[in-house]
Coordinates of C-alpha atoms in Angstrom, one line a residue:
M63 CA -29.0 -12.5 -3.5
S64 CA -25.5 -11.1 -3.1
H65 CA -24.8 -8.4 -0.6
H66 CA -22.7 -5.3 -1.5
P67 CA -22.6 -3.1 1.6
P68 CA -22.2 0.6 0.6
V69 CA -18.9 2.3 1.2
R70 CA -19.9 5.9 1.7
K71 CA -17.7 9.0 1.1
L72 CA -18.2 12.4 2.7
R73 CA -18.7 15.3 0.5
P74 CA -16.4 18.3 0.7
Q75 CA -17.5 20.6 3.6
P76 CA -19.9 18.1 5.1
D77 CA -22.9 19.3 7.1
L78 CA -23.5 17.6 10.4
D79 CA -27.3 18.3 10.4
Q80 CA -27.5 16.7 7.0
L81 CA -25.6 13.6 8.2
K82 CA -27.9 13.3 11.2
R83 CA -30.9 13.3 8.8
Q84 CA -29.3 10.6 6.7
A85 CA -28.7 8.5 9.8
K86 CA -32.4 8.8 10.7
E87 CA -33.3 7.8 7.1
L88 CA -31.1 4.8 7.4
L89 CA -32.8 3.8 10.6
Q90 CA -36.2 4.1 9.1
A91 CA -35.2 2.2 6.0
F92 CA -33.8 -0.6 8.1
L93 CA -37.0 -0.8 10.2
D94 CA -39.1 -0.9 7.0
G95 CA -37.0 -3.8 5.8
D96 CA -35.4 -2.0 2.9
P97 CA -32.9 -4.6 1.4
A98 CA -30.1 -2.0 0.9
A99 CA -30.4 -0.7 4.4
V100 CA -30.5 -4.2 5.9
T101 CA -27.3 -5.0 4.0
E102 CA -25.6 -1.9 5.2
V103 CA -26.6 -2.4 8.8
N104 CA -25.6 -6.1 8.9
A105 CA -22.3 -5.2 7.3
F106 CA -21.3 -2.8 10.1
F107 CA -23.4 -3.8 13.1
H108 CA -23.3 -7.3 14.5
G109 CA -26.6 -8.9 15.4
A110 CA -28.9 -6.0 14.5
D111 CA -32.5 -6.6 15.7
P112 CA -35.3 -4.3 14.4
A113 CA -37.0 -4.6 17.8
T114 CA -34.2 -2.9 19.6
F115 CA -32.3 -1.1 16.8
A116 CA -32.3 2.6 17.7
L117 CA -31.0 5.9 16.3
H118 CA -27.6 5.7 18.1
H119 CA -27.1 2.3 16.4
A120 CA -28.0 3.8 13.0
Q121 CA -25.5 6.6 13.6
L122 CA -22.8 4.0 14.5
V123 CA -23.5 2.1 11.2
F124 CA -23.5 5.4 9.3
A125 CA -20.2 6.4 10.8
R126 CA -18.6 3.0 10.1
S127 CA -19.8 3.0 6.5
H128 CA -17.9 6.3 6.1
G129 CA -14.8 4.7 7.5
F130 CA -15.0 6.1 11.1
E131 CA -14.9 4.0 14.3
S132 CA -17.9 5.8 15.8
W133 CA -20.3 8.6 15.5
P134 CA -18.3 10.9 17.8
K135 CA -15.2 10.3 15.5
L136 CA -17.3 11.2 12.5
K137 CA -18.6 14.3 14.2
A138 CA -15.1 15.3 15.3
H139 CA -13.9 15.0 11.7
V140 CA -16.8 17.2 10.5
D141 CA -15.8 19.7 13.3
G142 CA -12.3 19.9 11.9
V143 CA -10.4 17.3 13.9
T144 CA -8.6 16.0 10.9
V145 CA -5.2 14.8 10.0
Q146 CA -4.7 17.7 7.7
R147 CA -5.3 20.2 10.5
L148 CA -3.2 18.2 12.9
A149 CA -0.3 18.3 10.4
G150 CA -0.8 22.1 10.2
F151 CA -0.4 22.4 13.9
V152 CA 2.7 20.1 13.9
R153 CA 4.3 22.3 11.2
A154 CA 3.5 25.4 13.2
G155 CA 5.0 23.8 16.3
D156 CA 1.8 24.4 18.3
I157 CA 2.1 21.7 21.0
R158 CA -1.1 22.8 22.8
Q159 CA -3.2 22.3 19.7
V160 CA -1.5 19.0 18.8
E161 CA -2.2 17.6 22.2
A162 CA -5.8 18.8 22.1
M163 CA -6.5 17.2 18.8
L164 CA -4.9 13.9 19.8
K165 CA -6.9 13.8 23.0
V166 CA -10.0 13.7 20.8
R167 CA -8.7 11.5 18.1
P168 CA -5.3 9.8 19.0
E169 CA -5.5 7.7 15.8
L170 CA -4.6 10.8 13.8
A171 CA -1.0 10.4 15.0
N172 CA -0.5 7.5 12.6
M173 CA -2.8 8.6 9.7
Q174 CA -1.4 9.6 6.3
M175 CA -2.6 12.8 4.7
S176 CA -4.5 11.0 2.0
Y177 CA -4.4 7.9 -0.2
G178 CA -2.1 9.8 -2.7
D179 CA 0.0 11.6 0.0
E180 CA 1.7 9.3 2.5
H181 CA 3.1 12.0 4.7
R182 CA 2.2 11.5 8.3
P183 CA 2.3 14.1 11.1
L184 CA 5.5 12.5 12.4
H185 CA 7.3 13.2 9.1
F186 CA 6.6 16.9 9.6
A187 CA 7.8 16.8 13.2
V188 CA 11.1 15.2 12.1
M189 CA 11.7 17.5 9.1
N190 CA 11.0 20.6 11.3
R191 CA 13.2 19.1 14.1
Q192 CA 10.4 19.2 16.8
P193 CA 11.4 16.5 19.3
E194 CA 8.7 17.2 21.8
I195 CA 6.0 16.9 19.2
A196 CA 7.7 13.8 17.9
R197 CA 7.5 12.3 21.4
I198 CA 3.8 13.1 21.7
L199 CA 3.0 11.5 18.3
M200 CA 5.1 8.4 19.1
H201 CA 3.3 8.1 22.4
C202 CA 0.0 8.1 20.5
G203 CA 1.1 5.3 18.2
A204 CA 2.8 7.0 15.3
D205 CA 4.7 4.5 13.1
A206 CA 8.3 5.8 12.6
R207 CA 8.9 3.1 9.9
A208 CA 6.2 4.2 7.4
G209 CA 7.7 5.9 4.4
I210 CA 6.3 8.1 1.6
H211 CA 5.7 6.8 -2.0
P212 CA 7.6 6.4 -4.2
H213 CA 10.7 6.1 -2.1
R214 CA 9.4 4.6 1.1
D215 CA 12.6 3.1 2.5
A216 CA 14.4 6.5 2.2
T217 CA 11.5 8.5 3.7
T218 CA 10.5 6.9 7.0
A219 CA 10.5 9.2 9.9
A220 CA 13.2 7.1 11.6
T221 CA 15.4 7.2 8.5
L222 CA 14.9 11.0 8.0
A223 CA 15.9 11.6 11.6
A224 CA 19.0 9.4 11.5
E225 CA 20.3 10.7 8.2
R226 CA 19.9 14.3 9.3
G227 CA 21.8 13.6 12.5
F228 CA 18.8 14.5 14.7
D229 CA 20.0 12.3 17.5
E230 CA 17.4 13.5 20.0
I231 CA 14.6 12.5 17.8
V232 CA 16.2 9.2 17.0
A233 CA 16.5 8.5 20.8
I234 CA 12.8 9.4 21.2
I235 CA 11.7 7.0 18.4
E236 CA 13.9 4.2 19.8
T237 CA 12.6 4.8 23.4
E238 CA 9.0 4.8 22.4
E239 CA 9.5 1.7 20.3
Q240 CA 11.1 0.0 23.2
K241 CA 8.2 0.8 25.4
R242 CA 5.9 -0.8 22.8
R243 CA 8.0 -4.0 22.7
E244 CA 7.9 -4.2 26.5
A245 CA 4.2 -3.7 26.7
L246 CA 3.6 -6.4 24.0
S247 CA 6.0 -8.9 25.4
G248 CA 4.9 -8.9 29.0
P249 CA 6.4 -7.7 32.3
D250 CA 9.0 -10.5 32.8
T251 CA 10.6 -10.5 29.4
A252 CA 13.7 -8.5 28.6
V253 CA 13.4 -7.1 25.1
T254 CA 15.6 -5.0 22.8
S255 CA 15.7 -4.1 19.1
V256 CA 17.2 -7.6 18.5
Q257 CA 13.6 -8.7 18.2
D258 CA 13.3 -6.7 15.0
D259 CA 16.4 -8.2 13.5
L260 CA 15.1 -11.7 14.4
S261 CA 11.8 -11.0 12.7
S262 CA 13.7 -9.9 9.6
A263 CA 15.8 -13.1 9.6
I264 CA 12.7 -15.4 9.9
A265 CA 10.8 -13.4 7.3
S266 CA 13.6 -13.6 4.8
G267 CA 14.0 -17.4 5.3
D268 CA 17.4 -17.2 7.1
E269 CA 16.6 -20.2 9.4
S270 CA 20.3 -20.7 10.5
Q271 CA 20.5 -17.0 11.6
A272 CA 17.3 -17.3 13.5
F273 CA 18.4 -20.5 15.3
A274 CA 21.7 -18.8 16.1
M275 CA 19.9 -15.9 17.7
F276 CA 17.7 -18.2 19.7
Q277 CA 20.7 -20.1 21.0
A278 CA 22.4 -16.8 22.0
D279 CA 19.3 -15.6 23.9
P280 CA 16.6 -18.1 24.6
S281 CA 14.2 -15.4 25.9
L282 CA 13.7 -14.2 22.3
T283 CA 11.2 -17.1 21.8
V284 CA 8.5 -15.1 23.6
A285 CA 9.4 -11.5 23.0
S286 CA 7.6 -9.2 20.5
D287 CA 9.1 -6.9 17.9
R288 CA 8.1 -3.3 17.6
D289 CA 5.0 -4.2 15.5
G290 CA 3.7 -6.7 18.0
W291 CA 4.8 -9.9 16.3
T292 CA 6.4 -12.7 18.2
P293 CA 8.8 -15.1 16.4
L294 CA 6.0 -17.6 16.2
H295 CA 3.8 -15.1 14.4
T296 CA 6.5 -14.5 11.8
A297 CA 7.4 -18.2 11.4
C298 CA 3.7 -18.9 10.8
A299 CA 3.4 -16.1 8.3
V300 CA 6.2 -17.6 6.2
R301 CA 4.8 -21.2 7.0
N302 CA 8.1 -22.6 8.2
P303 CA 7.2 -25.9 10.0
A304 CA 10.7 -26.5 11.4
L305 CA 10.7 -23.1 13.2
V306 CA 7.1 -23.3 14.3
D307 CA 7.7 -26.7 15.8
W308 CA 10.9 -25.5 17.6
L309 CA 9.2 -22.4 18.9
L310 CA 6.2 -24.3 20.2
R311 CA 8.5 -26.7 22.0
H312 CA 10.3 -23.7 23.6
S313 CA 7.6 -21.9 25.3
A314 CA 6.0 -19.9 22.4
S315 CA 2.3 -19.3 23.1
P316 CA 0.1 -20.5 20.2
N317 CA -2.8 -18.1 21.1
Q318 CA -0.9 -14.8 21.9
P319 CA -2.5 -12.0 19.9
G320 CA -0.3 -9.7 17.8
K321 CA -1.0 -6.6 15.8
D322 CA -4.8 -6.0 15.4
G323 CA -5.5 -9.0 17.6
R324 CA -4.3 -11.5 14.9
T325 CA -2.9 -14.8 16.2
A326 CA -0.2 -17.0 14.8
F327 CA -3.0 -19.2 13.2
D328 CA -4.3 -16.1 11.4
L329 CA -0.9 -15.3 10.0
A330 CA -0.4 -18.9 8.8
A331 CA -3.6 -18.5 6.9
M332 CA -3.0 -15.0 5.6
G333 CA 0.8 -15.1 4.8
R334 CA 1.4 -13.4 1.5
R335 CA 3.8 -15.9 0.1
T336 CA 2.5 -18.5 -2.4
I337 CA 0.6 -21.1 -0.5
Q338 CA 2.3 -24.5 -0.5
P339 CA -0.5 -26.8 0.9
Q340 CA 1.9 -29.2 2.6
Q341 CA 3.6 -26.4 4.4
F342 CA 0.3 -24.8 5.6
T343 CA -1.1 -28.2 6.6
A344 CA 2.0 -29.0 8.6
V345 CA 2.0 -25.6 10.4
A346 CA -1.7 -25.8 11.1
G347 CA -1.3 -29.3 12.5
L348 CA 1.5 -28.1 14.8
L349 CA -0.6 -25.2 16.0
R350 CA -3.7 -27.3 16.7
Q351 CA -1.6 -29.9 18.5
A352 CA -0.2 -27.1 20.8
G353 CA -3.7 -25.9 21.6
A354 CA -4.1 -23.0 19.2
E355 CA -7.7 -21.9 19.0
L356 CA -9.4 -21.7 15.6
T357 CA -10.2 -18.3 14.2
P358 CA -12.4 -17.4 11.3
R359 CA -9.4 -17.0 9.1
A360 CA -7.9 -20.3 10.1
A361 CA -11.2 -22.1 9.7
A362 CA -11.7 -20.7 6.2
A363 CA -8.1 -21.7 5.2
L364 CA -8.6 -25.2 6.6
G365 CA -12.0 -25.7 5.0
D366 CA -13.8 -26.2 8.3
V367 CA -17.4 -25.4 7.2
E368 CA -18.9 -26.9 10.4
W369 CA -17.0 -24.5 12.6
L370 CA -17.8 -21.5 10.4
S371 CA -21.5 -22.6 10.2
A372 CA -21.7 -22.9 14.0
R373 CA -20.2 -19.4 14.6
H374 CA -22.6 -18.0 12.0
A375 CA -25.5 -19.6 13.8
E376 CA -24.4 -18.1 17.0
G377 CA -24.2 -14.7 15.4
R378 CA -20.5 -14.4 16.0
L379 CA -19.0 -14.8 12.5
Q380 CA -17.6 -11.6 11.0
N381 CA -15.4 -11.1 8.0
P382 CA -12.3 -9.1 8.9
I383 CA -10.9 -7.5 5.7
T384 CA -7.5 -5.9 5.4
W385 CA -6.2 -3.6 2.8
S386 CA -3.5 -5.9 1.6
S387 CA -5.0 -9.3 2.1
G388 CA -8.7 -9.2 1.7
G389 CA -11.0 -11.3 4.0
L390 CA -12.4 -14.7 4.4
L391 CA -13.6 -15.1 0.8
T392 CA -10.1 -14.3 -0.4
L393 CA -8.6 -16.9 2.0
A394 CA -11.1 -19.5 0.7
V395 CA -9.9 -18.8 -2.8
R396 CA -6.2 -18.8 -2.0
H397 CA -6.4 -22.0 0.0
N398 CA -8.6 -23.6 -2.7
Q399 CA -11.7 -24.2 -0.5
P400 CA -14.7 -23.9 -2.8
E401 CA -17.2 -25.2 -0.2
V402 CA -16.1 -22.4 2.2
L403 CA -16.5 -19.8 -0.5
R404 CA -20.0 -21.1 -1.3
L405 CA -20.9 -21.1 2.4
L406 CA -19.6 -17.5 2.9
L407 CA -21.5 -16.3 -0.1
D408 CA -24.7 -18.0 1.2
F409 CA -24.1 -16.1 4.5
G410 CA -24.3 -12.9 2.4
F411 CA -20.7 -11.7 2.7
D412 CA -19.6 -9.1 0.1
P413 CA -18.2 -11.0 -2.9
D414 CA -15.9 -8.0 -3.7
E415 CA -14.7 -7.6 -0.1
R416 CA -14.5 -3.8 -0.3
I417 CA -12.4 -1.8 2.1
R418 CA -11.5 1.8 2.4
S419 CA -8.2 3.6 3.2
G420 CA -8.4 7.1 4.7
E421 CA -11.5 9.0 5.6
G422 CA -13.7 11.8 4.4
E423 CA -13.9 12.8 0.8
Q424 CA -10.3 11.7 0.1
A425 CA -11.0 8.0 1.1
A426 CA -9.9 5.4 -1.4
I427 CA -11.7 2.1 -2.0
S428 CA -10.0 -1.3 -2.8
Q429 CA -12.1 -4.2 -3.8
A430 CA -12.3 -7.4 -5.9
F431 CA -9.8 -9.4 -3.8
P432 CA -11.4 -12.8 -4.2
L433 CA -11.8 -12.6 -8.0
W434 CA -8.3 -11.2 -8.4
H435 CA -6.9 -14.2 -6.7
C436 CA -9.1 -16.6 -8.6
A437 CA -7.5 -15.1 -11.7
E438 CA -4.0 -15.4 -10.3
L439 CA -4.5 -19.1 -9.4
G440 CA -6.7 -20.2 -12.3
R441 CA -9.6 -21.2 -10.1
L442 CA -12.3 -21.2 -12.8
E443 CA -15.1 -22.8 -10.7
M444 CA -14.7 -20.4 -7.8
A445 CA -14.5 -17.4 -10.2
E446 CA -17.8 -18.4 -11.8
M447 CA -19.3 -18.8 -8.3
L448 CA -18.2 -15.2 -7.4
I449 CA -19.4 -13.8 -10.8
A450 CA -22.8 -15.4 -10.2
R451 CA -23.1 -13.6 -6.9
G452 CA -22.3 -10.2 -8.4
A453 CA -18.5 -9.9 -8.1
N454 CA -17.2 -7.0 -10.3
L455 CA -14.7 -8.0 -13.0
N456 CA -13.6 -4.5 -13.7
Q457 CA -13.0 -3.0 -10.2
H458 CA -9.4 -2.7 -8.9
V459 CA -7.5 -4.2 -6.0
D460 CA -5.7 -1.0 -4.8
S461 CA -2.8 -0.6 -7.3
S462 CA -2.8 -4.2 -8.3
G463 CA -5.3 -3.8 -11.1
S464 CA -8.6 -5.6 -11.9
P465 CA -9.3 -9.3 -12.0
V466 CA -9.0 -9.1 -15.8
Y467 CA -5.5 -7.6 -15.4
S468 CA -4.6 -10.3 -12.9
A469 CA -5.7 -13.1 -15.3
F470 CA -3.7 -11.4 -18.1
S471 CA -0.6 -10.8 -16.1
H472 CA -0.5 -14.3 -14.7
R473 CA -1.0 -15.8 -18.2
Q474 CA -4.3 -17.5 -17.2
W475 CA -5.7 -17.4 -20.7
A476 CA -8.7 -19.7 -19.8
M477 CA -9.6 -17.1 -17.1
V478 CA -9.2 -14.3 -19.6
D479 CA -11.7 -16.0 -21.8
L480 CA -14.1 -16.6 -18.9
F481 CA -13.9 -13.0 -17.8
T482 CA -14.4 -11.4 -21.2
R483 CA -17.4 -13.7 -21.7
Y484 CA -19.0 -12.1 -18.7
G485 CA -18.1 -8.6 -19.6
G486 CA -14.6 -8.2 -18.3
I487 CA -12.5 -5.7 -20.2
V488 CA -8.8 -5.8 -21.0
G489 CA -8.3 -2.2 -20.2
P490 CA -5.7 0.3 -21.4
D491 CA -3.4 -0.4 -18.4
T492 CA -3.2 -4.1 -19.3
A493 CA -2.8 -3.5 -23.0
A494 CA -0.1 -1.0 -22.6
I495 CA 2.0 -2.7 -20.0
Y496 CA 2.1 -5.9 -22.1
R497 CA 2.7 -4.0 -25.3
R498 CA -0.5 -5.1 -27.0
T499 CA -0.8 -2.5 -29.7
D500 CA -3.8 -4.2 -31.3
I501 CA -5.9 -3.9 -28.1
A502 CA -4.6 -0.3 -27.5
R503 CA -5.7 0.8 -31.0
R504 CA -9.1 -0.8 -30.6
L505 CA -9.7 1.0 -27.3
L506 CA -8.8 4.3 -28.8
E507 CA -11.2 3.7 -31.7
D508 CA -13.9 2.8 -29.2
E509 CA -13.4 5.9 -27.2
T510 CA -13.4 8.1 -30.3
G511 CA -16.5 6.4 -31.7
G512 CA -18.4 6.7 -28.4
T513 CA -18.6 2.9 -27.9
L514 CA -16.2 2.5 -25.0
P515 CA -17.9 0.5 -22.2
E516 CA -18.5 2.4 -18.9
G517 CA -15.8 1.8 -16.3
V518 CA -12.9 1.1 -18.7
V519 CA -11.2 4.2 -17.4
S520 CA -11.5 6.0 -14.1
P521 CA -13.6 9.2 -13.9
G522 CA -11.6 12.2 -15.2
R523 CA -9.2 9.9 -17.2
S524 CA -9.1 9.0 -20.8
V525 CA -8.0 5.9 -22.8
A526 CA -5.1 7.9 -24.2
A527 CA -3.9 9.1 -20.8
D528 CA -3.9 5.5 -19.4
L529 CA -2.2 4.1 -22.5
L530 CA 0.5 6.8 -22.2
E531 CA 1.1 6.1 -18.5
F532 CA 1.2 2.3 -18.8
G533 CA 2.9 2.3 -22.2
C534 CA 5.7 4.3 -20.6
S535 CA 5.9 2.0 -17.6
G536 CA 5.8 -1.1 -19.8
G537 CA 8.2 0.2 -22.4
A538 CA 5.8 0.2 -25.3
P539 CA 6.9 3.0 -27.7
E540 CA 4.3 2.2 -30.4
I541 CA 1.5 2.6 -27.9
V542 CA 3.0 5.8 -26.6
R543 CA 3.1 7.0 -30.2
L544 CA -0.6 6.2 -30.6
A545 CA -1.6 7.9 -27.4
L546 CA 0.3 11.2 -27.5
P547 CA -1.6 12.9 -30.4
H548 CA -4.8 12.5 -28.3
L549 CA -3.4 14.7 -25.4
D550 CA -3.2 18.4 -26.0
W551 CA -1.7 19.5 -22.6
P552 CA 0.6 22.5 -22.6
R553 CA 4.3 22.0 -22.1
D554 CA 4.2 23.2 -18.5
D555 CA 1.2 21.0 -17.4
P556 CA 2.3 19.2 -14.2
R557 CA 0.7 16.0 -15.4
W558 CA 3.6 15.4 -17.7
F559 CA 5.8 14.6 -14.6
R560 CA 3.9 11.4 -14.0
Y561 CA 4.4 10.1 -17.6
L562 CA 8.1 11.0 -17.8
A563 CA 8.7 9.3 -14.4
R564 CA 6.8 6.1 -15.5
S565 CA 9.3 5.5 -18.2
L566 CA 11.9 5.0 -15.5
D567 CA 10.0 2.0 -14.1
F568 CA 11.4 -0.7 -16.4
W569 CA 8.2 -2.5 -15.3
N570 CA 8.6 -5.6 -17.4
H571 CA 12.1 -6.2 -16.1
I572 CA 11.6 -5.9 -12.3
P573 CA 13.2 -9.2 -11.1
W574 CA 10.8 -9.9 -8.3
L575 CA 7.6 -8.9 -10.0
Y576 CA 5.2 -11.8 -10.8
A577 CA 3.8 -9.9 -13.8
A578 CA 7.1 -9.1 -15.4
N579 CA 8.2 -10.2 -18.9
Q580 CA 11.9 -10.5 -18.8
E581 CA 12.1 -11.6 -22.4
L582 CA 10.9 -8.2 -23.7
D583 CA 13.4 -5.7 -25.1
R584 CA 14.9 -3.6 -22.3
G585 CA 15.9 -0.8 -24.7
T586 CA 12.5 0.6 -25.4
Y587 CA 11.9 2.6 -22.2
I588 CA 14.2 5.4 -23.4
D589 CA 12.3 5.6 -26.6
C590 CA 9.1 6.2 -24.6
F591 CA 10.8 8.7 -22.4
L592 CA 12.1 10.7 -25.4
Q593 CA 8.7 10.9 -27.0
V594 CA 7.1 12.4 -23.9
L595 CA 10.1 14.7 -23.2
A596 CA 9.7 16.2 -26.6
R597 CA 6.2 17.4 -25.5
C598 CA 7.0 19.0 -22.2
N599 CA 9.2 21.1 -20.0
P600 CA 12.0 19.0 -18.6
N601 CA 11.8 20.9 -15.3
I602 CA 8.2 19.9 -14.5
V603 CA 7.9 19.4 -10.7
G604 CA 6.2 16.4 -9.1
G605 CA 5.2 15.5 -5.5
F606 CA 7.3 17.0 -2.7
G607 CA 9.2 19.2 -5.0
R608 CA 11.2 16.6 -6.9
T609 CA 12.0 16.8 -10.6
V610 CA 12.4 14.0 -13.1
L611 CA 16.1 14.4 -12.9
H612 CA 15.8 13.5 -9.2
E613 CA 13.9 10.4 -10.2
V614 CA 16.6 9.4 -12.7
A615 CA 19.1 9.6 -9.9
A616 CA 17.0 7.1 -7.8
M617 CA 16.1 4.5 -10.5
G618 CA 15.6 1.0 -9.2
D619 CA 18.4 -1.4 -8.7
H620 CA 17.2 -3.5 -11.6
V621 CA 18.2 -0.6 -13.9
T622 CA 21.9 -0.6 -14.8
E623 CA 24.2 2.4 -14.8
E624 CA 24.4 2.1 -18.6
E625 CA 20.6 2.2 -18.8
A626 CA 20.1 5.1 -16.4
A627 CA 22.7 7.4 -18.0
P628 CA 20.8 8.2 -21.3
F629 CA 17.8 9.4 -19.3
A630 CA 20.0 11.9 -17.4
R631 CA 21.7 13.1 -20.6
A632 CA 18.4 13.5 -22.4
L633 CA 17.0 15.7 -19.7
L634 CA 20.1 17.8 -19.4
A635 CA 20.2 18.3 -23.2
A636 CA 16.6 19.4 -23.1
G637 CA 17.5 22.1 -20.5
A638 CA 16.9 20.3 -17.1
H639 CA 18.2 22.3 -14.2
T640 CA 20.7 20.6 -11.8
N641 CA 20.0 22.8 -8.7
P642 CA 16.3 22.2 -7.6
R643 CA 15.9 20.7 -4.0
D644 CA 13.1 18.4 -3.1
E645 CA 11.1 19.1 0.0
I646 CA 11.8 15.9 2.0
L647 CA 15.4 15.0 1.5
G648 CA 16.3 18.7 0.9
S649 CA 18.7 17.6 -1.9
T650 CA 19.5 18.3 -5.5
P651 CA 19.5 15.6 -8.2
L652 CA 23.3 15.2 -7.5
G653 CA 22.5 14.7 -3.8
W654 CA 20.0 12.0 -4.8
A655 CA 22.6 10.3 -7.1
C656 CA 25.0 10.3 -4.2
R657 CA 22.4 8.9 -1.8
W658 CA 21.3 6.1 -4.1
G659 CA 24.8 5.3 -5.5
R660 CA 24.2 6.3 -9.1
L661 CA 27.9 6.9 -10.1
E662 CA 27.3 7.5 -13.8
V663 CA 24.4 9.8 -13.2
A664 CA 26.5 11.8 -10.7
R665 CA 29.3 12.0 -13.2
I666 CA 27.0 13.3 -15.9
L667 CA 25.5 15.9 -13.5
L668 CA 28.9 17.2 -12.6
E669 CA 29.9 17.4 -16.3
H670 CA 26.9 19.6 -16.8
G671 CA 27.7 22.0 -14.1
A672 CA 26.2 20.5 -10.9
D673 CA 27.9 22.0 -7.8
P674 CA 29.9 19.2 -6.0
I675 CA 30.1 21.2 -2.8
E676 CA 26.7 22.9 -2.4
P677 CA 27.7 25.2 0.5
E678 CA 24.2 26.6 0.8
A679 CA 22.7 23.2 1.6
E680 CA 22.2 21.8 5.1
A681 CA 25.4 19.9 6.0
W682 CA 23.6 16.5 6.0
A683 CA 22.1 17.2 2.5
R684 CA 25.3 17.9 0.6
P685 CA 26.5 15.5 -2.0
R686 CA 29.6 14.3 -0.2
A687 CA 27.7 13.9 3.0
W688 CA 25.2 11.6 1.3
A689 CA 27.9 9.6 -0.5
E690 CA 29.9 9.1 2.8
K691 CA 27.0 8.1 5.0
M692 CA 25.7 5.7 2.4
G693 CA 29.1 4.1 1.8
H694 CA 29.5 4.9 -1.9
A695 CA 33.3 5.2 -2.1
G696 CA 33.5 5.6 -5.8
I697 CA 31.2 8.7 -5.7
V698 CA 33.2 10.1 -2.8
K699 CA 36.3 9.9 -4.9
L700 CA 34.5 11.5 -7.8
L701 CA 33.4 14.4 -5.6
V702 CA 36.8 14.8 -4.0
D703 CA 38.4 15.0 -7.5
R704 CA 36.0 17.8 -8.2
G705 CA 36.9 19.8 -5.1
A706 CA 34.3 18.6 -2.6

C-alpha cells in the first residue's frame, strides 16, 4: 500500500477550539489503527508508539501537517501572529509591535506574504526607509537577497537599498551578513564578502578564478559565504572533482554542515545540474576517502540499500523534502537507482513527495517530483514502479508542470505513451506552449461537451483560459484565436494583464530553457499579443502597480531590440499611458527602459511624449538616474539630447 500523508490547509478565520477537536480526533483515529491517521502520524512524527502517543503528540503532528513547526506556532498564527500582520506593523513603522511579533515567531522575518506575493517584511522596511526595523529583521534571519517575481534580481532588499542610495540600510545588511559569515565559519577564520564571490566563481564553473582566489587567500578554503556554504559545499554541488580534491587536501572539512544542516555529500547528491555518473562517483569517492559520513541523501544517490535499510530498522530514516529538489525518491530516480526507489516505496514513503510553501489558507503544494524526473530522464521502469504505488500523473511540481508535461517537453515520447495509457493527460498548458492546435481543439470540445476529465485544469480555471495563457507564452496565435471567443471578460478586467504579459515571454526561444524549441518561428508572439490587446484596456494594472508597458521595457535579454519595439508601439497606439509608476521601483515605463537598457523602447516612449526629466519623481527613480547607475551610455545620450 502506498502512503500519501495529508497536507492540510487552514480555512479562512480558523477557530482554535475546532482545531483542538480535530487534533483529538486524529489522536483517537491513530490509537484505533485508522490507516489514514497512521500514515499522517508516521509522516510527521518519528517513531510513534500507540502505547505512549498522547494528545500533545497529536497536536504536534496536526500542526506539522498544516506546515507549522509546532502547536504553539500554529496557535500563534490563529491568534494573528502572521507575516501579513508583521508586514503591516513594518509599514506603519511600529517597532514595538514588530519586536513583539518576532519574539513569538522569529521565522516571520524571512517569510514571503504568500506563494503568489514574494514581498517579505524586509522589502517594506527598505522601501519605507526604516533602518532600525531593517536591522531587527536582518538580526532575525531575513534574506536581503530574495527578490520578488517576476523581476527577482532587480527587487531584492539589498538591490533596492543600494539603488535608492539608502546607505545606512546597505550598511546594516552588510554588517548582519558579515556576522552570519563569521558565525558559520568559526571563531578563528577571517571572513569577508569575498566568500560570496568565490561561491559564484565555483558555481559558474570558473575553476581558474577560484584557484586564483585560493592562492591569494588560503583561508578561503574553510570560510562560509552568507548562505552558510563553504567552497567544498559549492564544489560538490557542481560535482567538480578537481576542486573537491584540492579543497579536501587543503583543510576543508568533509562533514561541516551548511544551510539546513546539509553536508557537502548532500549537495553532491542534490546538485541541480544534469548528473554525470562519472563526476558524481569521483566526488563521492573523494568525500568517503576523506571521512565524509553517509547521509540518507548520499546513500540514496549511491544506491546503498544496506545502509538505508539499517537506518530504517533503527527507526532513524526520514525523507527530507525540499521545494526545489524533492526528496530521497527523487534522488533515486535522478541517480538511476531503481532498487533504492523500490526500497523507499516499500518503507511507505510518499511516492509524490508532497511539500508545502507558506502557511495557513494561502499555502501552496508542490508534488510529483519523482515521476517528473522519470519523465525527464526516460526512466520507464521506475515510472511504472511509482505509478503502481499511486503516484499522480497530473499533479504539478510547483511551476514546472506535471509529469506528462515533463515527458512532452523533454521529447520522451515513449514516456508520453506510458503516461497516457495510465490516465495522464496532455493538458492545455502543454498543448498551447508547444503549439499543438489539434490537442487544444480537442480539449475545448471536451470541455464544451462535458467530457473533460477531472483535474485537467485547476479549480476556478477553464481550458480556454489556460490555452490563452500558455498560447501567448508559447507564441501560438492559432490557439489564442481558438481560446479568445470562450472568454467574455470586460475590457477592464484585471485578468487581461496576465495574458498580455505572457506574450512577452518568448518562451520557446529562451536560450537556457530545457523545454525550448528554438526552431519555431519567433515572429508569432506579437500576433498573440495583438489579439489579446484588441480585447482589453491597454492600461490594465498588474501586481505592484506595474503596467504592460512596464513589462515591455523589461523584456528578457533573449528578446532583441527589434522584437521588443513593436510591442511598445502597439500599446501606445492603443492608448497606453506613459506616466504610471510601479510600487516597488517607483518608476515609469521610461524609467524601467532606462534601468533595463531598452534603448529602442526608451526612444519610442520619448517619441510618444514620455517626460525625460520627471522632476516629480524621487531622484533615484528618474530616467537619467537609472541609465547612469546601470551604465547605459546610449540611453544617457538619448535623454540628454531630450533635455534631461
